[in-house]
mmCIF file of C-alpha atoms in Angstrom:
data_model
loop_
_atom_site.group_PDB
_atom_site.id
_atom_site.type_symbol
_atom_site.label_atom_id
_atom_site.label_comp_id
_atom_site.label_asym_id
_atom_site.label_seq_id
_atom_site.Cartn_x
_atom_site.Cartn_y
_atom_site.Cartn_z
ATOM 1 C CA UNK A 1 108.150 37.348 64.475
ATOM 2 C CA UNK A 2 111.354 35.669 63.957
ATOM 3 C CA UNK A 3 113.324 35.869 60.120
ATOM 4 C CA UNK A 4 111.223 33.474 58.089
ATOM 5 C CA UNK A 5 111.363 32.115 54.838
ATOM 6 C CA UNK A 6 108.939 30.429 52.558
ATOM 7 C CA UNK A 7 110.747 27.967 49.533
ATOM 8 C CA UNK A 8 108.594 27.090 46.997
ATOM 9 C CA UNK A 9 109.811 24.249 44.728
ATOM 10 C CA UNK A 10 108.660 23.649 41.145
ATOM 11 C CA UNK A 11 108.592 21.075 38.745
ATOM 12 C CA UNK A 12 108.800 22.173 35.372
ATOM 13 C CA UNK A 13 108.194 19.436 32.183
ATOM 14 C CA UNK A 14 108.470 20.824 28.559
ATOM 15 C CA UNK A 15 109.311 20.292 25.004
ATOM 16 C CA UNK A 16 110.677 22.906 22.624
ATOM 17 C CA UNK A 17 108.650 22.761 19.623
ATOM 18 C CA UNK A 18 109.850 26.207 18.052
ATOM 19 C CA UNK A 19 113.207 28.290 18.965
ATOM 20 C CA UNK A 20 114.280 31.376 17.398
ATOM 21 C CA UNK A 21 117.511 32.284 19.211
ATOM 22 C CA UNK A 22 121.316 32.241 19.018
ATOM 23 C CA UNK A 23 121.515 29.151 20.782
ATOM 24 C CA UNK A 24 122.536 25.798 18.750
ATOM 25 C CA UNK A 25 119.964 23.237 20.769
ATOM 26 C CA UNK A 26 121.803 20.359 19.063
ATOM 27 C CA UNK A 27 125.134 21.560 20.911
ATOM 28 C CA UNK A 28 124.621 20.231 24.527
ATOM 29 C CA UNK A 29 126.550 22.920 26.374
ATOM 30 C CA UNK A 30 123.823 25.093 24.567
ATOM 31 C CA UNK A 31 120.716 23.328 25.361
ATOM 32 C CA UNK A 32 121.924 23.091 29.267
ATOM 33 C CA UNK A 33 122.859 26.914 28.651
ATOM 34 C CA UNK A 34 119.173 27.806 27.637
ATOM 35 C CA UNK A 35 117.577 25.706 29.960
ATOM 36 C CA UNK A 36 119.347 27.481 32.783
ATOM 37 C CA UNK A 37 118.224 30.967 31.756
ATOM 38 C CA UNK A 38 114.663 29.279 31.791
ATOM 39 C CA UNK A 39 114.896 28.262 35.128
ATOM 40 C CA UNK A 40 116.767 31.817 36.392
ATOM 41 C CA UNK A 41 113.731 33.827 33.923
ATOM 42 C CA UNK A 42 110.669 31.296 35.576
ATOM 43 C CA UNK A 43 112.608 31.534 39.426
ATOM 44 C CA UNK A 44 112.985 35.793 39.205
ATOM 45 C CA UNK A 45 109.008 35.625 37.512
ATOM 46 C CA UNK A 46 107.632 33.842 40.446
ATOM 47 C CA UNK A 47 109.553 35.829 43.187
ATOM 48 C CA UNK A 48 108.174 38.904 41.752
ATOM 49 C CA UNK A 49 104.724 37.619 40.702
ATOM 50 C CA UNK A 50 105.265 36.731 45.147
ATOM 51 C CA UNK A 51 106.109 39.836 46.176
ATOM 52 C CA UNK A 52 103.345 41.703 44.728
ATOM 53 C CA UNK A 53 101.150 39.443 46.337
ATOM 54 C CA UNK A 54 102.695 40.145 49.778
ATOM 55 C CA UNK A 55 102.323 43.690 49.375
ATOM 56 C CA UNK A 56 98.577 43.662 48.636
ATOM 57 C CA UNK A 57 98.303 40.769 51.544
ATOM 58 C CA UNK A 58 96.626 38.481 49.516
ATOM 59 C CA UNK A 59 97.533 34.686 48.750
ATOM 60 C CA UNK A 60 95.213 33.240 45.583
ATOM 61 C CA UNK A 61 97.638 30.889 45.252
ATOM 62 C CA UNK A 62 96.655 29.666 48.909
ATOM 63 C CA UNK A 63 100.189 28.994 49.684
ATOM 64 C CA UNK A 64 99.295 29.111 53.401
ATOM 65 C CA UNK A 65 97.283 25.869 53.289
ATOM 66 C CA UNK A 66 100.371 24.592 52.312
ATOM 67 C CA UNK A 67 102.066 25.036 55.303
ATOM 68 C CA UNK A 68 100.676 21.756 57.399
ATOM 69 C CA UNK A 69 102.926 19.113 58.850
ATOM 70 C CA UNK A 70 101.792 16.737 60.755
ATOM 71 C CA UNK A 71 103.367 17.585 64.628
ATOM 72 C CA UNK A 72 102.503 21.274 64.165
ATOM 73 C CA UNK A 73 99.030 23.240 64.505
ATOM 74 C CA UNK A 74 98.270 24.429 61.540
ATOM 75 C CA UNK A 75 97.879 28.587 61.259
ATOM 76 C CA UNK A 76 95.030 30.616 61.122
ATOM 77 C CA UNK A 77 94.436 32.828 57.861
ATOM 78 C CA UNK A 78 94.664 35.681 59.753
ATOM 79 C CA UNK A 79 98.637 34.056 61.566
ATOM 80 C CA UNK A 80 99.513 33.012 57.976
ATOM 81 C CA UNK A 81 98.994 36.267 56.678
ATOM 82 C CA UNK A 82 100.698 38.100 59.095
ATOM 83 C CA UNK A 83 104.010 35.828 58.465
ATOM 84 C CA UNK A 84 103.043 35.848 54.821
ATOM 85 C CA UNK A 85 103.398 39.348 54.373
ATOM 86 C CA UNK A 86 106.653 39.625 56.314
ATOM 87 C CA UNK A 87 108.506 36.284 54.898
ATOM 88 C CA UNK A 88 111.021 36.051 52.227
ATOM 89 C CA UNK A 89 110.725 34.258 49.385
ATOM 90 C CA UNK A 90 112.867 31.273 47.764
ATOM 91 C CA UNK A 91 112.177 29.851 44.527
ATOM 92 C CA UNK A 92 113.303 26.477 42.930
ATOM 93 C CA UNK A 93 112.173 25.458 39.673
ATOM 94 C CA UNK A 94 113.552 22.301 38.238
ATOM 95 C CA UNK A 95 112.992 21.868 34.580
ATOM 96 C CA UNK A 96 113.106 18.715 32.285
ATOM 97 C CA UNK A 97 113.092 20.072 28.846
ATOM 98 C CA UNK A 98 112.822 17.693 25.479
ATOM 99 C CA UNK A 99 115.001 19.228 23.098
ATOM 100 C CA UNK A 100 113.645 20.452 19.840
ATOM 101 C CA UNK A 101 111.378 17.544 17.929
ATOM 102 C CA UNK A 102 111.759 17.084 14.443
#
């Protein structure tokens, strides 16, 4: 089977209630700063957390049923799981973050 890729895009929507780092949240540059390492922390997580699955050739998160569009057959469990455990994995998380309440 050709190079494949699954992308898997999430939406992230949060408030910081409590923060105990470095970072000054009231400094914009800051709160952009710590959002980013969110997004890099939550995007490396989910890769992993992806991986391991491929390895065991499993899919709880039932990612293949996902993969429908309406010109193409869809793929058998036992298709999707062969490209499954051979694809690469791209994650984008997009976060909206509230900055800390008062």
């Amino acid at each position: 089977m050709k190079d494949h890729t699954v992308v898997l895009k999430i939406q992230y929507q949060g408030r910081i209630d409590e923060y105990r780092g470095s970072k000054d949240l009231n400094s914009q540059a800051d709160f952009y700063e710590l959002t980013d390492e969110i997004k890099d922390y939550l995007e490396e997580g989910t890769v992993s957390l992806l991986n391991t699955f491929q390895e065991l050739g499993v899919d709880p998160l039932e990612i293949g049923r996902q993969t429908l569009t309406p010109a193409s057959k869809s793929m058998s469990a036992e298709e999707w799981l062969t490209f499954w455990k051979s694809a690469k994995i791209k994650v984008d998380c997009s976060i909206e973050l509230e900055p800390l309440t008062t």
